[in-house]
JSON list of C-alpha atoms in Angstrom, two decimals:
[
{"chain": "A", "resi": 1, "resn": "UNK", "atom": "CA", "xyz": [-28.68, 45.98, 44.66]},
{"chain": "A", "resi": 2, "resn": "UNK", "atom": "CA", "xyz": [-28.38, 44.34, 41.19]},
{"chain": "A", "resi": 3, "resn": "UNK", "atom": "CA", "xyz": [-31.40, 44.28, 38.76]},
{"chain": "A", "resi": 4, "resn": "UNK", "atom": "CA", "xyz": [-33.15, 40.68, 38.36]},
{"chain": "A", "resi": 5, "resn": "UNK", "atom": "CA", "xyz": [-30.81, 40.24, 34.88]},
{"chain": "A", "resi": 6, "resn": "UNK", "atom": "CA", "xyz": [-27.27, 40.78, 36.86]},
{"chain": "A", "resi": 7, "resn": "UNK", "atom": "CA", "xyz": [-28.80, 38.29, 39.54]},
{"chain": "A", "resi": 8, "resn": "UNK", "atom": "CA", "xyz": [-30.01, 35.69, 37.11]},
{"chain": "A", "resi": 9, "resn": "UNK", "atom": "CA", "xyz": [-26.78, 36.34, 35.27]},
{"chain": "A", "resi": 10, "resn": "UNK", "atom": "CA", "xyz": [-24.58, 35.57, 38.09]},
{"chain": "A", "resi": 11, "resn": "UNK", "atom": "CA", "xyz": [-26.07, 32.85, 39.39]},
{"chain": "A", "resi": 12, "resn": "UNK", "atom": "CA", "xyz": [-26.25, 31.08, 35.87]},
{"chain": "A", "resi": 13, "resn": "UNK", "atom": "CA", "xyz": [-22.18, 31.60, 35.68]},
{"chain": "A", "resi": 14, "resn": "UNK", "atom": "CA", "xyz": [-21.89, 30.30, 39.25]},
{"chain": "A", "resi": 15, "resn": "UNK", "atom": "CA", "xyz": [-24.00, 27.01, 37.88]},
{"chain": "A", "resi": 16, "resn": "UNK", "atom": "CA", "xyz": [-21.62, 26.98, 34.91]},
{"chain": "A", "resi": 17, "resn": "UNK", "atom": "CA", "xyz": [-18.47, 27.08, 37.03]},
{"chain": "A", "resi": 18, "resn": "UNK", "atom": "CA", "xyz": [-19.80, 24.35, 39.53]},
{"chain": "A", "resi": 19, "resn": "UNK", "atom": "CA", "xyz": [-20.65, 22.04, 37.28]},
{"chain": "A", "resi": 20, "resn": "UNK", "atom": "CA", "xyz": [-17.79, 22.45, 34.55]},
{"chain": "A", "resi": 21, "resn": "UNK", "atom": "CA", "xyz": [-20.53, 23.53, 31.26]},
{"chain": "A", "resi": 22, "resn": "UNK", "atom": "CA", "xyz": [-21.90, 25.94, 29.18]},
{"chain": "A", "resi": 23, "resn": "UNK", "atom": "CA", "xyz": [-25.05, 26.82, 29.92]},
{"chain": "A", "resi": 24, "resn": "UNK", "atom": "CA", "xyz": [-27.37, 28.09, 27.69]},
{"chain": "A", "resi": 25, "resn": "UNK", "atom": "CA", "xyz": [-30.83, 29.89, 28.89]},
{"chain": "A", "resi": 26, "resn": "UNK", "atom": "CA", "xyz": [-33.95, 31.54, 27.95]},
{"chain": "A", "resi": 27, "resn": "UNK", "atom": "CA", "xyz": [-35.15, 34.65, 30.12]},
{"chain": "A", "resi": 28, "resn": "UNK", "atom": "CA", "xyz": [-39.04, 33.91, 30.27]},
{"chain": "A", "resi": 29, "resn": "UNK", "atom": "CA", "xyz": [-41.92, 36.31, 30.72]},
{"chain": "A", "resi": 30, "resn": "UNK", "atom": "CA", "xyz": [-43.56, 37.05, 34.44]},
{"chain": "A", "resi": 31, "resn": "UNK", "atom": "CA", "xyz": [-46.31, 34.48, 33.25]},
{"chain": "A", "resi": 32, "resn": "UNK", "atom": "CA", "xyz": [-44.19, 31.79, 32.06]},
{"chain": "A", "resi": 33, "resn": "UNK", "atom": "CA", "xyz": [-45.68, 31.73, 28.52]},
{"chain": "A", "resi": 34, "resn": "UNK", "atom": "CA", "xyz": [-42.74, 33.42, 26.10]},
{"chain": "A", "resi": 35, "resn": "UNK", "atom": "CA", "xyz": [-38.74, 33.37, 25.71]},
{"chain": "A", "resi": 36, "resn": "UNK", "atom": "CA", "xyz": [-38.15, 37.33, 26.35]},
{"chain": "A", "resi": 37, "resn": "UNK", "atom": "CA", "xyz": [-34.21, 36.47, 25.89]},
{"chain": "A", "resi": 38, "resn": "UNK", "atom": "CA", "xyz": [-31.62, 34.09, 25.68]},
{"chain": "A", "resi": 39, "resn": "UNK", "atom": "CA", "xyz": [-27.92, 33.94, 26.71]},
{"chain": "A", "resi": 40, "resn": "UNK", "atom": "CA", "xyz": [-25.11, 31.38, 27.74]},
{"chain": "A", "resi": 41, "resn": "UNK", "atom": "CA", "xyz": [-22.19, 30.98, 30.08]},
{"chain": "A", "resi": 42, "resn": "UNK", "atom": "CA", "xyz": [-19.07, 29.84, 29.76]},
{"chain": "A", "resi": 43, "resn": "UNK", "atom": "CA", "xyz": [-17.40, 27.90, 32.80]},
{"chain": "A", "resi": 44, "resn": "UNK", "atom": "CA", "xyz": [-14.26, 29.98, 34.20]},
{"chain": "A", "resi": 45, "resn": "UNK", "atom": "CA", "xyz": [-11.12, 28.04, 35.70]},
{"chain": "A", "resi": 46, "resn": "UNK", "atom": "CA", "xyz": [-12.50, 24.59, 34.54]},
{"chain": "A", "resi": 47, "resn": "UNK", "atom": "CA", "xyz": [-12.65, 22.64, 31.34]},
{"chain": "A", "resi": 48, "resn": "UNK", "atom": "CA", "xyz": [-16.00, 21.99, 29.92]},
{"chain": "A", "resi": 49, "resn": "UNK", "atom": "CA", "xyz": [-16.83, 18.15, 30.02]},
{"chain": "A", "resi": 50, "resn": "UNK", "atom": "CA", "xyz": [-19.63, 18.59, 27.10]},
{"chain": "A", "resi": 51, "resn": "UNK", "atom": "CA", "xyz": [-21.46, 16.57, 29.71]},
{"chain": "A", "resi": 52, "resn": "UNK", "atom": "CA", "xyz": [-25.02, 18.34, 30.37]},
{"chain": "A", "resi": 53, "resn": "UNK", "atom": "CA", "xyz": [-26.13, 17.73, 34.17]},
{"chain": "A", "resi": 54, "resn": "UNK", "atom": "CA", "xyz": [-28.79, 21.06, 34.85]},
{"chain": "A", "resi": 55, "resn": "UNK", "atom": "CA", "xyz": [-31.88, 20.99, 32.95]},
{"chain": "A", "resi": 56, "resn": "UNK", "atom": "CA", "xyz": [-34.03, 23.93, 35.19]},
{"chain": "A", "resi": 57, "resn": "UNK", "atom": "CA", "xyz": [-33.07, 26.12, 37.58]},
{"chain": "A", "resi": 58, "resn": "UNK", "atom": "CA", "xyz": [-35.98, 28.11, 39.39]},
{"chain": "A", "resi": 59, "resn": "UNK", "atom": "CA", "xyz": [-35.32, 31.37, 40.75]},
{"chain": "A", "resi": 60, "resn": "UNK", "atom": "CA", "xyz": [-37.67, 33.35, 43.20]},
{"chain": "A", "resi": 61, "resn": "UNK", "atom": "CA", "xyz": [-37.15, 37.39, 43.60]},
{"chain": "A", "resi": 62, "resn": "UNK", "atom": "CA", "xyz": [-39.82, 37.46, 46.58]},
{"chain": "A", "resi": 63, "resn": "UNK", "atom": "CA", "xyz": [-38.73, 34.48, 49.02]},
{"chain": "A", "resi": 64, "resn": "UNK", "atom": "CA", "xyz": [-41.03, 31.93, 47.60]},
{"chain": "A", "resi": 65, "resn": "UNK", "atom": "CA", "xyz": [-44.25, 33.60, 46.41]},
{"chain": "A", "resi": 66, "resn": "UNK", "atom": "CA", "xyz": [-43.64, 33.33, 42.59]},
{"chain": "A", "resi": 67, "resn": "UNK", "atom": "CA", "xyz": [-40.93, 31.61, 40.58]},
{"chain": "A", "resi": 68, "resn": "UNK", "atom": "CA", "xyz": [-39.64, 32.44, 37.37]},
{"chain": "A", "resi": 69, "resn": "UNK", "atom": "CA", "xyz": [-37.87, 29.09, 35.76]},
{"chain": "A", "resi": 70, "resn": "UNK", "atom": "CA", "xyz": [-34.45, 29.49, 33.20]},
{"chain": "A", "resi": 71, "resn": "UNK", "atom": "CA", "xyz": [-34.93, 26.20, 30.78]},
{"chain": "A", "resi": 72, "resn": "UNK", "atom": "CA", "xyz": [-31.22, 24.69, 30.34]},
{"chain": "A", "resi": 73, "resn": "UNK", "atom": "CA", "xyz": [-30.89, 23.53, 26.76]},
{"chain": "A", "resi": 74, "resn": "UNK", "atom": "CA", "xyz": [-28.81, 20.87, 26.34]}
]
């Protein structure tokens, strides 16, 4: 099994190659309060529109108990 990063990781480049952009995100802390990282990902196979259409994706590790949120910036 992958380690929460490689998860978040892929599931921000599937995002990117759905919806054509580059997505830039911040890694927050367990509570929420402060940016522990920040990456981007580039869309494979498609050209990037410049068009920004995801502002939040929320992922939960523990089927729905706690969510940690990556903030798109457009």
């Amino acid at each position: 099994m992958a380690g929460s990063h490689e998860v978040v990781r892929a599931v921000v480049q599937q995002i990117a190659n759905d919806t054509g952009e580059t997505v830039c995100f911040s890694m927050l802390s367990p509570t929420g309060t402060a940016v522990v990282g920040t990456n981007h990902a580039e869309p494979k196979g498609v050209d990037n529109t410049g068009l920004r259409t995801v502002e939040t994706v929320d992922i939960s590790e523990d089927s729905g108990e706690s969510w940690n949120s990556i903030h798109v910036r457009s």
